[in-house]
Coordinates of N, CA and C in Angstrom, one line a residue:
Chain A
X1 N 17.0 11.2 18.4 CA 16.4 12.2 18.7 C 15.1 12.7 17.5
X2 N 14.2 12.4 17.7 CA 13.1 12.9 16.6 C 13.1 13.5 16.7
X3 N 13.2 14.3 15.4 CA 12.8 15.8 13.8 C 11.5 15.4 14.0
X4 N 10.2 14.7 14.4 CA 9.3 14.9 14.0 C 8.4 14.5 15.1
X5 N 8.1 14.8 15.9 CA 7.0 14.9 16.6 C 5.8 14.2 16.7
X6 N 4.8 14.3 17.2 CA 3.5 13.8 17.6 C 3.0 12.9 19.0
X7 N 2.9 14.5 19.8 CA 2.8 14.1 20.7 C 1.2 13.4 22.1
X8 N 0.6 13.4 21.0 CA -0.5 12.7 21.5 C -0.9 11.6 21.3
X9 N -0.9 10.8 21.3 CA -1.0 9.2 20.9 C -2.6 8.9 20.3
X10 N -3.2 9.3 20.6 CA -4.4 9.4 20.9 C -5.3 10.4 20.8
X11 N -6.8 10.5 20.2 CA -7.9 11.7 20.1 C -9.2 10.8 19.5
X12 N -10.2 11.4 20.8 CA -11.5 10.9 20.8 C -12.0 12.1 20.3
X13 N -12.8 11.5 19.3 CA -13.9 12.9 18.6 C -15.3 12.6 18.7
X14 N -16.4 12.6 18.7 CA -18.1 12.6 18.2 C -17.7 12.8 17.2
X15 N -18.9 12.2 15.9 CA -18.6 12.6 14.6 C -19.4 13.6 14.3
X16 N -19.1 14.1 13.7 CA -19.7 16.3 13.4 C -18.9 17.0 13.6
X17 N -18.0 16.4 14.6 CA -17.0 17.2 15.0 C -15.9 17.6 14.5
X18 N -15.2 18.5 14.9 CA -14.0 18.4 14.4 C -12.4 17.8 15.0
X19 N -11.7 17.0 13.9 CA -11.1 16.7 14.6 C -9.2 17.8 14.7
X20 N -8.6 17.7 15.5 CA -7.4 18.6 15.0 C -6.0 17.4 15.5
X21 N -5.5 17.1 14.4 CA -4.1 16.4 15.1 C -2.8 16.9 14.8
X22 N -2.0 17.7 16.0 CA -0.5 18.0 16.0 C 0.5 17.4 15.2
X23 N 1.5 18.3 15.3 CA 2.8 18.0 14.9 C 3.5 18.8 15.0
X24 N 4.5 18.7 15.7 CA 6.1 19.2 15.8 C 7.3 19.1 15.1
X25 N 7.8 19.6 14.6 CA 9.7 19.7 14.2 C 10.6 20.0 14.4
X26 N 12.1 19.4 14.5 CA 12.8 20.8 14.7 C 13.7 20.6 14.2
X27 N 13.7 20.3 13.5 CA 14.7 20.8 11.9 C 14.1 21.4 10.8
X28 N 14.8 22.6 10.8 CA 14.2 23.9 10.3 C 15.0 23.6 8.9
X29 N 15.6 22.4 8.8 CA 15.7 23.0 7.0 C 14.6 22.2 6.4
X30 N 13.7 21.5 7.2 CA 12.3 20.7 7.0 C 11.3 21.9 5.8
X31 N 11.0 21.6 4.5 CA 10.3 22.2 3.7 C 9.2 21.9 3.2
X32 N 8.6 20.5 3.3 CA 7.7 19.9 3.1 C 7.3 19.0 4.0
X33 N 5.9 19.1 4.1 CA 5.0 18.1 5.2 C 3.9 17.2 4.4
X34 N 3.4 16.5 5.1 CA 2.6 15.6 4.2 C 1.3 14.7 5.1
X35 N 0.5 14.3 5.6 CA 0.1 13.6 6.6 C -0.7 12.7 5.9
X36 N -0.2 11.1 6.8 CA -0.5 10.1 5.7 C -1.9 9.2 6.8
X37 N -2.4 8.8 6.4 CA -3.8 7.9 7.0 C -3.3 6.5 7.0
X38 N -3.7 5.5 8.5 CA -2.7 4.5 8.1 C -4.1 3.5 8.2
X39 N -5.0 2.4 8.2 CA -6.0 1.3 8.7 C -4.7 0.3 9.1
X40 N -5.3 -1.0 10.1 CA -4.8 -1.6 10.4 C -4.8 -2.4 9.5
X41 N -3.4 -2.7 9.4 CA -2.6 -4.1 8.1 C -2.6 -3.6 7.3
X42 N -2.7 -2.4 6.7 CA -2.6 -1.8 5.2 C -1.1 -0.3 5.6
X43 N -1.1 -0.7 4.1 CA 0.2 0.6 4.3 C -1.0 1.5 4.2
X44 N 0.3 2.9 4.3 CA -0.5 4.1 5.1 C -0.6 4.2 3.2
X45 N -1.7 5.8 3.6 CA -2.1 6.0 1.9 C -1.9 7.7 2.0
X46 N -1.4 8.8 1.0 CA -1.1 9.9 1.4 C -2.4 10.9 1.5
X47 N -2.9 11.7 2.2 CA -3.9 12.5 2.6 C -3.8 13.5 2.2
X48 N -3.1 14.1 2.6 CA -2.8 15.7 2.5 C -1.4 16.2 2.6
X49 N -0.9 17.6 1.8 CA 0.4 18.0 1.7 C 0.3 19.8 1.6
X50 N 1.4 20.0 2.0 CA 1.5 21.6 2.3 C 3.1 21.7 2.1
X51 N 3.8 22.8 1.3 CA 5.0 23.0 0.8 C 4.6 24.8 2.2
X52 N 6.2 24.6 2.3 CA 6.8 25.6 3.1 C 6.1 27.4 2.4
X53 N 6.1 27.3 2.0 CA 6.1 28.0 0.9 C 4.3 28.8 1.5
X54 N 3.8 27.7 1.6 CA 2.4 28.1 1.8 C 1.7 28.2 3.4
X55 N 1.1 28.5 4.3 CA 0.6 28.4 5.6 C -1.0 27.7 5.4
X56 N -1.6 27.1 4.6 CA -2.7 26.3 4.1 C -2.9 26.0 3.5
X57 N -3.3 24.7 3.8 CA -3.9 24.3 2.2 C -5.3 23.2 2.3
X58 N -5.8 22.8 1.7 CA -6.8 22.4 1.8 C -7.6 21.6 0.4
X59 N -8.5 20.2 1.2 CA -9.1 19.8 0.5 C -9.3 18.3 0.8
X60 N -11.2 19.7 0.5 CA -11.6 18.7 0.7 C -12.4 19.0 2.7
X61 N -12.4 18.2 3.4 CA -12.8 18.4 4.7 C -11.4 17.8 5.8
X62 N -10.2 17.8 4.7 CA -8.7 17.9 5.3 C -8.2 19.5 5.0
X63 N -7.7 19.8 6.4 CA -6.9 21.2 6.1 C -5.8 21.0 7.0
X64 N -4.6 21.6 6.3 CA -3.4 21.4 7.1 C -2.8 23.1 7.0
X65 N -2.5 23.4 8.2 CA -2.0 24.4 8.4 C -0.5 24.2 9.0
X66 N 0.5 24.7 8.5 CA 1.6 25.1 8.7 C 2.4 26.3 9.7
X67 N 2.6 26.6 10.5 CA 3.0 27.6 11.6 C 4.6 27.4 11.6
X68 N 5.5 27.8 10.4 CA 7.2 27.9 10.4 C 8.1 28.3 11.7
X69 N 7.4 29.8 12.0 CA 7.4 30.2 12.9 C 8.0 29.1 14.2
X70 N 7.0 28.8 15.0 CA 6.6 27.6 15.8 C 7.0 26.7 15.4
X71 N 7.7 25.7 13.9 CA 7.8 24.5 13.7 C 6.7 23.4 13.7
X72 N 5.5 23.4 14.0 CA 4.1 23.5 13.5 C 3.2 23.2 12.6
X73 N 2.6 22.1 12.7 CA 1.7 22.1 11.8 C 0.3 20.9 12.2
X74 N -0.7 21.2 11.5 CA -1.7 21.1 12.5 C -2.9 20.2 10.9
X75 N -3.5 19.6 11.4 CA -4.4 18.7 10.3 C -5.7 18.9 11.1
X76 N -6.5 19.6 10.3 CA -8.2 19.9 10.7 C -8.5 18.3 9.6
X77 N -9.9 18.1 10.2 CA -10.9 17.4 9.9 C -12.0 18.0 10.3
X78 N -12.6 18.3 9.3 CA -13.9 18.8 9.6 C -15.4 18.5 8.4
X79 N -16.5 18.1 9.1 CA -16.8 16.8 10.0 C -16.0 15.7 10.1
X80 N -15.7 15.7 11.0 CA -15.6 13.9 11.7 C -16.3 12.7 11.3
X81 N -15.8 11.7 10.7 CA -16.5 10.8 10.5 C -16.2 9.5 10.7
X82 N -17.3 8.4 11.2 CA -16.5 7.1 11.9 C -15.1 6.8 10.8
X83 N -15.6 7.1 9.8 CA -14.7 6.2 9.2 C -13.2 7.3 8.9
X84 N -12.8 8.1 10.0 CA -12.2 8.8 9.4 C -11.5 8.3 10.9
X85 N -11.8 7.1 11.5 CA -11.1 6.3 12.1 C -9.7 5.6 12.4
X86 N -9.0 6.0 12.2 CA -7.6 5.2 11.9 C -6.2 6.0 12.7
X87 N -4.8 5.0 12.4 CA -3.6 6.4 12.7 C -3.4 7.3 11.8
X88 N -3.2 8.5 11.9 CA -2.7 9.5 11.1 C -0.9 9.9 11.3
X89 N 0.1 9.8 10.7 CA 1.6 10.2 10.4 C 1.9 11.0 9.7
X90 N 2.5 12.1 10.6 CA 2.8 13.3 10.2 C 4.5 12.9 9.1
X91 N 4.7 13.1 8.2 CA 5.9 13.8 7.9 C 6.6 14.8 7.7
X92 N 7.8 14.9 7.1 CA 8.4 16.1 6.5 C 9.3 15.5 5.9
X93 N 9.8 16.3 5.2 CA 11.2 16.3 4.0 C 12.1 16.9 3.9
X94 N 13.4 17.3 3.7 CA 14.0 18.4 2.7 C 14.5 18.2 2.0
X95 N 13.8 19.0 0.9 CA 14.1 18.7 -0.4 C 15.2 19.2 -1.0
X96 N 16.1 19.5 -0.3 CA 16.9 20.0 -1.0 C 18.2 18.4 -0.4
X97 N 17.1 17.6 0.2 CA 18.2 16.3 0.7 C 18.3 16.0 -1.1
X98 N 19.0 15.0 -1.2 CA 19.2 14.0 -2.1 C 18.4 13.1 -2.5
X99 N 17.6 12.1 -1.5 CA 17.0 11.2 -1.4 C 15.7 11.3 -0.8
X100 N 15.1 12.5 -0.1 CA 13.7 12.8 -0.7 C 13.4 12.0 0.6
X101 N 13.9 11.2 0.8 CA 13.5 10.1 2.4 C 12.5 11.2 2.9
X102 N 11.5 10.9 3.5 CA 10.7 11.0 4.3 C 11.2 10.7 6.4
X103 N 10.4 11.8 7.1 CA 11.1 11.4 8.5 C 9.4 11.4 8.8
X104 N 9.1 10.1 9.7 CA 7.7 9.9 9.9 C 7.7 10.4 11.4
X105 N 6.9 11.4 12.1 CA 5.9 10.5 13.5 C 5.8 9.9 14.2
X106 N 5.1 9.6 15.0 CA 4.9 7.8 15.9 C 3.7 8.0 15.4
X107 N 3.0 8.4 14.8 CA 1.2 8.6 14.5 C 0.3 8.8 15.4
X108 N -0.8 9.6 15.6 CA -1.8 9.9 16.9 C -2.8 8.3 15.8
X109 N -3.6 8.0 17.1 CA -4.8 7.4 16.6 C -6.2 7.9 16.9
X110 N -6.8 7.9 15.8 CA -8.1 9.1 15.7 C -9.3 8.1 16.4
X111 N -9.7 8.0 17.0 CA -10.9 7.5 17.2 C -12.5 8.5 16.8
X112 N -13.1 8.0 15.9 CA -14.4 9.5 16.1 C -15.8 8.4 16.6
X113 N -16.4 8.5 17.3 CA -17.2 7.9 17.6 C -18.8 8.9 17.0
X114 N -19.7 7.2 16.8 CA -21.2 7.7 16.1 C -21.9 8.7 16.7
Chain B
X1 N -1.2 3.5 -14.9 CA -1.4 4.5 -14.2 C 0.0 2.5 -13.0
X2 N 0.5 3.5 -11.9 CA 1.9 3.1 -11.4 C 1.4 1.8 -9.9
X3 N 1.5 1.4 -10.0 CA 0.7 0.5 -8.5 C 2.2 -0.1 -7.9
X4 N 1.9 -0.9 -6.7 CA 3.1 -1.9 -6.4 C 2.3 -2.9 -5.5
X5 N 3.8 -3.3 -5.3 CA 3.1 -4.9 -5.1 C 3.9 -5.8 -4.3
X6 N 3.6 -5.6 -3.0 CA 4.4 -6.3 -1.6 C 3.4 -7.6 -1.1
X7 N 4.6 -8.5 -1.1 CA 4.1 -10.1 -0.9 C 5.3 -10.7 0.6
X8 N 3.9 -11.4 1.1 CA 2.9 -12.2 1.8 C 2.2 -10.7 2.6
X9 N 1.2 -10.9 2.9 CA 0.4 -10.0 3.9 C 1.2 -10.6 5.1
X10 N 0.9 -11.7 5.6 CA 1.3 -12.2 6.6 C 2.4 -13.6 6.5
X11 N 3.0 -13.1 7.5 CA 4.4 -14.6 7.7 C 4.2 -14.4 9.3
X12 N 4.4 -16.1 9.3 CA 4.7 -17.0 11.0 C 6.1 -17.5 10.3
X13 N 7.5 -17.4 10.9 CA 8.6 -18.5 10.9 C 9.3 -18.0 12.4
X14 N 10.3 -19.5 12.2 CA 10.9 -19.5 13.8 C 11.3 -19.1 13.4
X15 N 12.4 -18.2 14.6 CA 13.4 -18.0 15.2 C 14.5 -17.8 14.6
X16 N 15.6 -17.6 13.8 CA 16.5 -18.3 13.2 C 16.5 -19.3 11.7
X17 N 15.0 -18.7 11.2 CA 15.4 -19.0 10.1 C 15.1 -17.9 9.0
X18 N 15.3 -18.1 7.4 CA 15.9 -16.9 6.7 C 14.2 -16.1 6.9
X19 N 14.8 -15.0 5.6 CA 13.5 -14.2 5.3 C 13.7 -14.0 4.0
X20 N 12.8 -13.3 3.6 CA 12.4 -12.5 2.0 C 11.3 -12.1 1.6
X21 N 11.9 -11.0 1.7 CA 10.3 -10.3 1.6 C 10.5 -9.8 -0.2
X22 N 9.6 -9.6 -0.9 CA 9.4 -9.0 -2.2 C 8.8 -7.4 -2.9
X23 N 8.9 -6.8 -3.3 CA 8.6 -6.1 -3.6 C 8.8 -5.8 -5.3
X24 N 7.4 -4.8 -6.0 CA 7.5 -4.8 -7.5 C 6.6 -3.5 -7.3
X25 N 7.2 -2.7 -8.4 CA 6.1 -1.1 -8.7 C 6.3 -1.7 -9.9
X26 N 5.1 -1.4 -10.4 CA 4.3 -1.2 -12.0 C 4.3 0.3 -13.0
X27 N 4.6 0.5 -13.9 CA 4.1 1.8 -14.3 C 5.1 2.6 -14.4
X28 N 6.3 2.7 -13.6 CA 7.0 3.9 -13.7 C 8.5 2.8 -13.7
X29 N 9.2 3.6 -14.0 CA 10.8 3.5 -14.0 C 11.7 4.1 -13.7
X30 N 12.6 3.4 -12.7 CA 13.9 4.2 -11.8 C 13.3 4.4 -10.8
X31 N 12.1 4.1 -9.9 CA 11.5 4.4 -9.0 C 12.4 4.6 -8.1
X32 N 12.9 5.7 -7.1 CA 13.4 5.3 -5.5 C 12.6 4.1 -5.0
X33 N 13.1 2.9 -4.3 CA 12.7 2.2 -3.4 C 13.0 2.4 -2.0
X34 N 12.3 2.0 -1.0 CA 12.1 1.8 -0.1 C 11.9 0.9 1.2
X35 N 12.1 0.5 1.5 CA 11.5 -0.4 3.3 C 11.4 0.4 4.2
X36 N 10.1 0.2 5.0 CA 9.6 0.5 6.1 C 9.4 -0.2 7.2
X37 N 9.8 -0.2 8.6 CA 9.3 -0.8 10.0 C 7.9 -0.4 10.1
X38 N 7.5 -1.0 11.0 CA 6.2 -0.3 12.1 C 6.3 -1.4 13.5
X39 N 6.8 -0.1 14.1 CA 6.1 -1.5 15.3 C 4.8 -1.4 16.3
X40 N 4.7 -2.3 16.9 CA 3.6 -1.6 17.5 C 3.9 -0.3 18.2
X41 N 2.8 1.0 17.8 CA 2.6 2.4 19.1 C 3.8 2.6 18.5
X42 N 4.9 2.5 17.0 CA 5.9 3.7 17.0 C 5.4 3.8 16.0
X43 N 6.2 4.4 14.9 CA 6.2 5.0 14.0 C 7.0 4.4 12.7
X44 N 6.8 5.2 11.5 CA 7.3 4.3 11.0 C 9.1 4.6 10.4
X45 N 10.0 3.3 10.6 CA 11.4 3.5 10.6 C 11.4 3.2 9.7
X46 N 12.4 4.1 8.7 CA 13.7 3.7 7.4 C 14.3 2.9 7.5
X47 N 13.9 1.8 7.3 CA 15.4 0.6 7.1 C 16.3 0.4 6.2
X48 N 15.9 0.7 5.0 CA 16.5 0.7 3.7 C 16.3 2.1 2.7
X49 N 17.2 2.3 1.6 CA 16.6 3.3 0.2 C 17.8 2.6 -0.9
X50 N 17.2 3.0 -2.0 CA 17.6 2.7 -3.0 C 16.7 3.5 -4.3
X51 N 18.2 4.0 -4.8 CA 17.6 5.0 -6.1 C 17.8 4.3 -7.0
X52 N 18.9 3.2 -7.5 CA 18.6 2.3 -9.1 C 19.6 0.9 -8.3
X53 N 19.6 0.4 -9.1 CA 19.7 -1.4 -9.1 C 21.2 -1.6 -8.3
X54 N 21.0 -2.3 -7.6 CA 22.5 -2.9 -7.0 C 22.8 -1.7 -5.9
X55 N 21.5 -0.5 -5.8 CA 22.8 0.7 -5.1 C 21.6 0.4 -3.9
X56 N 22.3 0.6 -2.9 CA 21.2 0.5 -1.1 C 21.8 1.1 -0.6
X57 N 21.6 1.3 0.3 CA 21.5 2.6 1.9 C 20.8 1.8 2.4
X58 N 21.7 2.1 3.9 CA 21.0 1.4 5.3 C 20.7 2.2 5.8
X59 N 19.5 2.4 6.6 CA 19.5 3.4 7.7 C 20.0 3.6 9.1
X60 N 19.2 2.4 9.6 CA 19.7 1.0 11.0 C 20.4 0.1 10.9
X61 N 21.2 0.4 11.9 CA 21.8 -1.4 11.6 C 21.3 -2.6 12.3
X62 N 21.0 -3.3 11.6 CA 20.3 -4.7 12.6 C 20.5 -6.3 11.4
X63 N 20.0 -6.9 12.0 CA 20.1 -8.2 11.2 C 19.4 -8.3 9.7
X64 N 19.5 -7.3 9.3 CA 18.3 -7.7 7.3 C 19.0 -6.9 6.7
X65 N 18.9 -7.3 5.8 CA 19.4 -6.9 4.5 C 18.4 -6.1 3.2
X66 N 19.3 -6.0 2.3 CA 17.8 -5.0 1.1 C 18.7 -5.7 -0.3
X67 N 18.0 -5.8 -1.1 CA 18.7 -5.4 -2.4 C 18.0 -5.3 -3.6
X68 N 18.2 -5.0 -4.5 CA 17.6 -4.5 -5.7 C 18.1 -5.1 -7.1
X69 N 17.9 -6.5 -7.4 CA 18.3 -7.3 -8.5 C 17.9 -6.6 -9.8
X70 N 16.2 -6.2 -9.9 CA 16.1 -5.4 -11.1 C 15.1 -3.7 -10.6
X71 N 15.3 -3.2 -11.8 CA 14.6 -1.4 -11.4 C 13.7 -1.9 -10.9
X72 N 12.3 -2.8 -11.3 CA 11.5 -2.2 -10.1 C 11.3 -3.4 -8.4
X73 N 12.3 -4.3 -9.2 CA 12.4 -5.3 -7.6 C 13.2 -4.5 -6.1
X74 N 12.4 -4.9 -5.0 CA 12.8 -4.6 -4.3 C 13.2 -5.6 -2.8
X75 N 14.4 -6.1 -2.2 CA 13.6 -7.6 -1.8 C 14.5 -6.5 -0.4
X76 N 14.0 -7.4 0.5 CA 14.0 -6.8 2.2 C 14.7 -9.0 3.1
X77 N 15.5 -9.0 3.2 CA 16.1 -10.5 3.9 C 16.7 -10.2 5.2
X78 N 16.6 -11.9 5.4 CA 17.4 -11.8 6.7 C 18.0 -13.3 6.8
X79 N 19.3 -13.1 7.3 CA 19.5 -15.1 6.7 C 19.1 -15.8 8.2
X80 N 18.9 -15.2 9.8 CA 18.8 -15.3 10.9 C 17.3 -14.9 11.5
X81 N 16.2 -14.6 11.6 CA 15.3 -13.8 12.4 C 15.7 -14.0 13.6
X82 N 15.1 -12.7 14.4 CA 15.3 -12.8 15.5 C 14.2 -12.2 16.6
X83 N 13.7 -12.8 17.2 CA 12.0 -12.4 17.6 C 11.3 -10.7 17.8
X84 N 12.3 -9.8 17.8 CA 12.5 -8.8 17.6 C 11.8 -8.4 16.3
X85 N 12.1 -8.8 15.3 CA 11.3 -8.5 14.1 C 10.1 -8.6 13.5
X86 N 9.9 -9.6 14.8 CA 8.1 -9.1 14.3 C 7.5 -8.1 14.8
X87 N 7.6 -7.7 13.1 CA 6.7 -6.2 13.2 C 6.2 -6.3 11.5
X88 N 5.2 -5.0 11.1 CA 4.8 -4.2 10.3 C 5.8 -4.2 9.3
X89 N 6.4 -4.6 7.9 CA 6.7 -4.4 7.1 C 6.5 -3.4 5.9
X90 N 6.9 -2.7 5.5 CA 6.5 -1.6 4.5 C 7.3 -1.3 3.2
X91 N 6.7 -1.4 2.4 CA 7.6 -1.3 0.7 C 6.5 -0.1 0.5
X92 N 7.8 0.7 -0.4 CA 7.4 2.0 -0.5 C 7.7 2.4 -1.6
X93 N 7.2 3.8 -2.7 CA 8.3 3.6 -3.9 C 7.7 4.9 -4.5
X94 N 9.1 6.6 -4.5 CA 8.8 7.7 -4.9 C 9.4 8.1 -6.6
X95 N 9.1 8.9 -7.3 CA 9.5 8.9 -8.8 C 11.3 9.6 -8.3
X96 N 12.1 9.2 -9.2 CA 13.6 9.4 -8.5 C 13.1 11.1 -9.2
X97 N 14.6 12.0 -8.5 CA 14.5 12.9 -8.0 C 13.8 14.3 -7.4
X98 N 12.8 13.4 -7.1 CA 12.0 14.4 -6.7 C 11.6 13.8 -5.1
X99 N 11.0 15.0 -4.6 CA 10.0 14.7 -2.7 C 8.9 14.9 -3.0
X100 N 8.6 14.1 -4.1 CA 7.0 13.8 -4.1 C 6.6 12.8 -2.9
X101 N 5.2 12.8 -2.7 CA 5.2 12.0 -1.5 C 5.0 10.5 -1.7
X102 N 5.1 9.9 -0.9 CA 5.7 8.3 -1.3 C 4.2 7.4 -1.0
X103 N 4.6 6.2 -2.0 CA 3.2 5.4 -2.4 C 3.7 3.9 -2.1
X104 N 3.1 3.4 -0.4 CA 2.9 2.5 0.1 C 2.2 1.1 -0.6
X105 N 3.2 0.0 -0.2 CA 2.7 -1.3 -0.3 C 1.7 -1.3 0.9
X106 N 1.1 -2.6 0.9 CA 0.3 -3.1 1.3 C 0.4 -3.6 3.2
X107 N 2.4 -3.9 2.4 CA 2.0 -4.8 4.2 C 2.5 -5.7 4.4
X108 N 3.7 -6.1 5.0 CA 3.6 -7.8 5.6 C 3.8 -7.9 6.5
X109 N 2.5 -8.2 7.7 CA 2.9 -8.7 9.1 C 4.0 -9.6 9.7
X110 N 4.6 -10.0 10.2 CA 6.3 -11.1 10.1 C 5.4 -11.5 12.2
X111 N 5.5 -12.5 12.1 CA 5.5 -13.2 13.4 C 6.5 -14.2 13.1
X112 N 7.7 -14.1 14.0 CA 8.7 -14.4 14.2 C 8.4 -15.4 15.8
X113 N 8.0 -16.6 15.4 CA 7.5 -17.6 16.6 C 9.1 -18.3 17.5

């Protein structure tokens, strides 16, 4: 059973417009959420995170929104740039867990067209 | 500063041959260490994690194994590779005791022919 779901395998956006990547989770014990960005043949790099005590976290062009009641989070990129074209993974963690393992979604491939 | 090294970047191996991928972390002590894999069109799947020397937990049954002979060294192995082992392998670490973000290595693309 997939605990973290990214239902859109791909997304295409025009340069300068907003990119919205969505993520849903099923485990109500998750209380820390992260977004990673991955280019082909490279390891994922951390992008932004949010704790469950917040509903929004912003870092430059990137903003993550968390809706705990809906068990949904989203990543907004504005304005989108061609260099943002990559696969974005949503991940969740249960801080009460002993290992701090992250559960990843399957990823959404973002293509930003010039 | 902390760095993670994973090698090789690419590897081509025949079916039935052994495998050894190595990962080392510098600049930190007693890290949590992880091996993930990513198949095409799939998410990141946790294979093994370790909280200390000789302590290995397996998340997914498979023909792979992991070992941690030193504090900052994590090795992924197989005695006999299968065609289905042809995926992208990632090593990662995070500080002991925290749920902070994972730091990933650059990955190894394994092709089993």
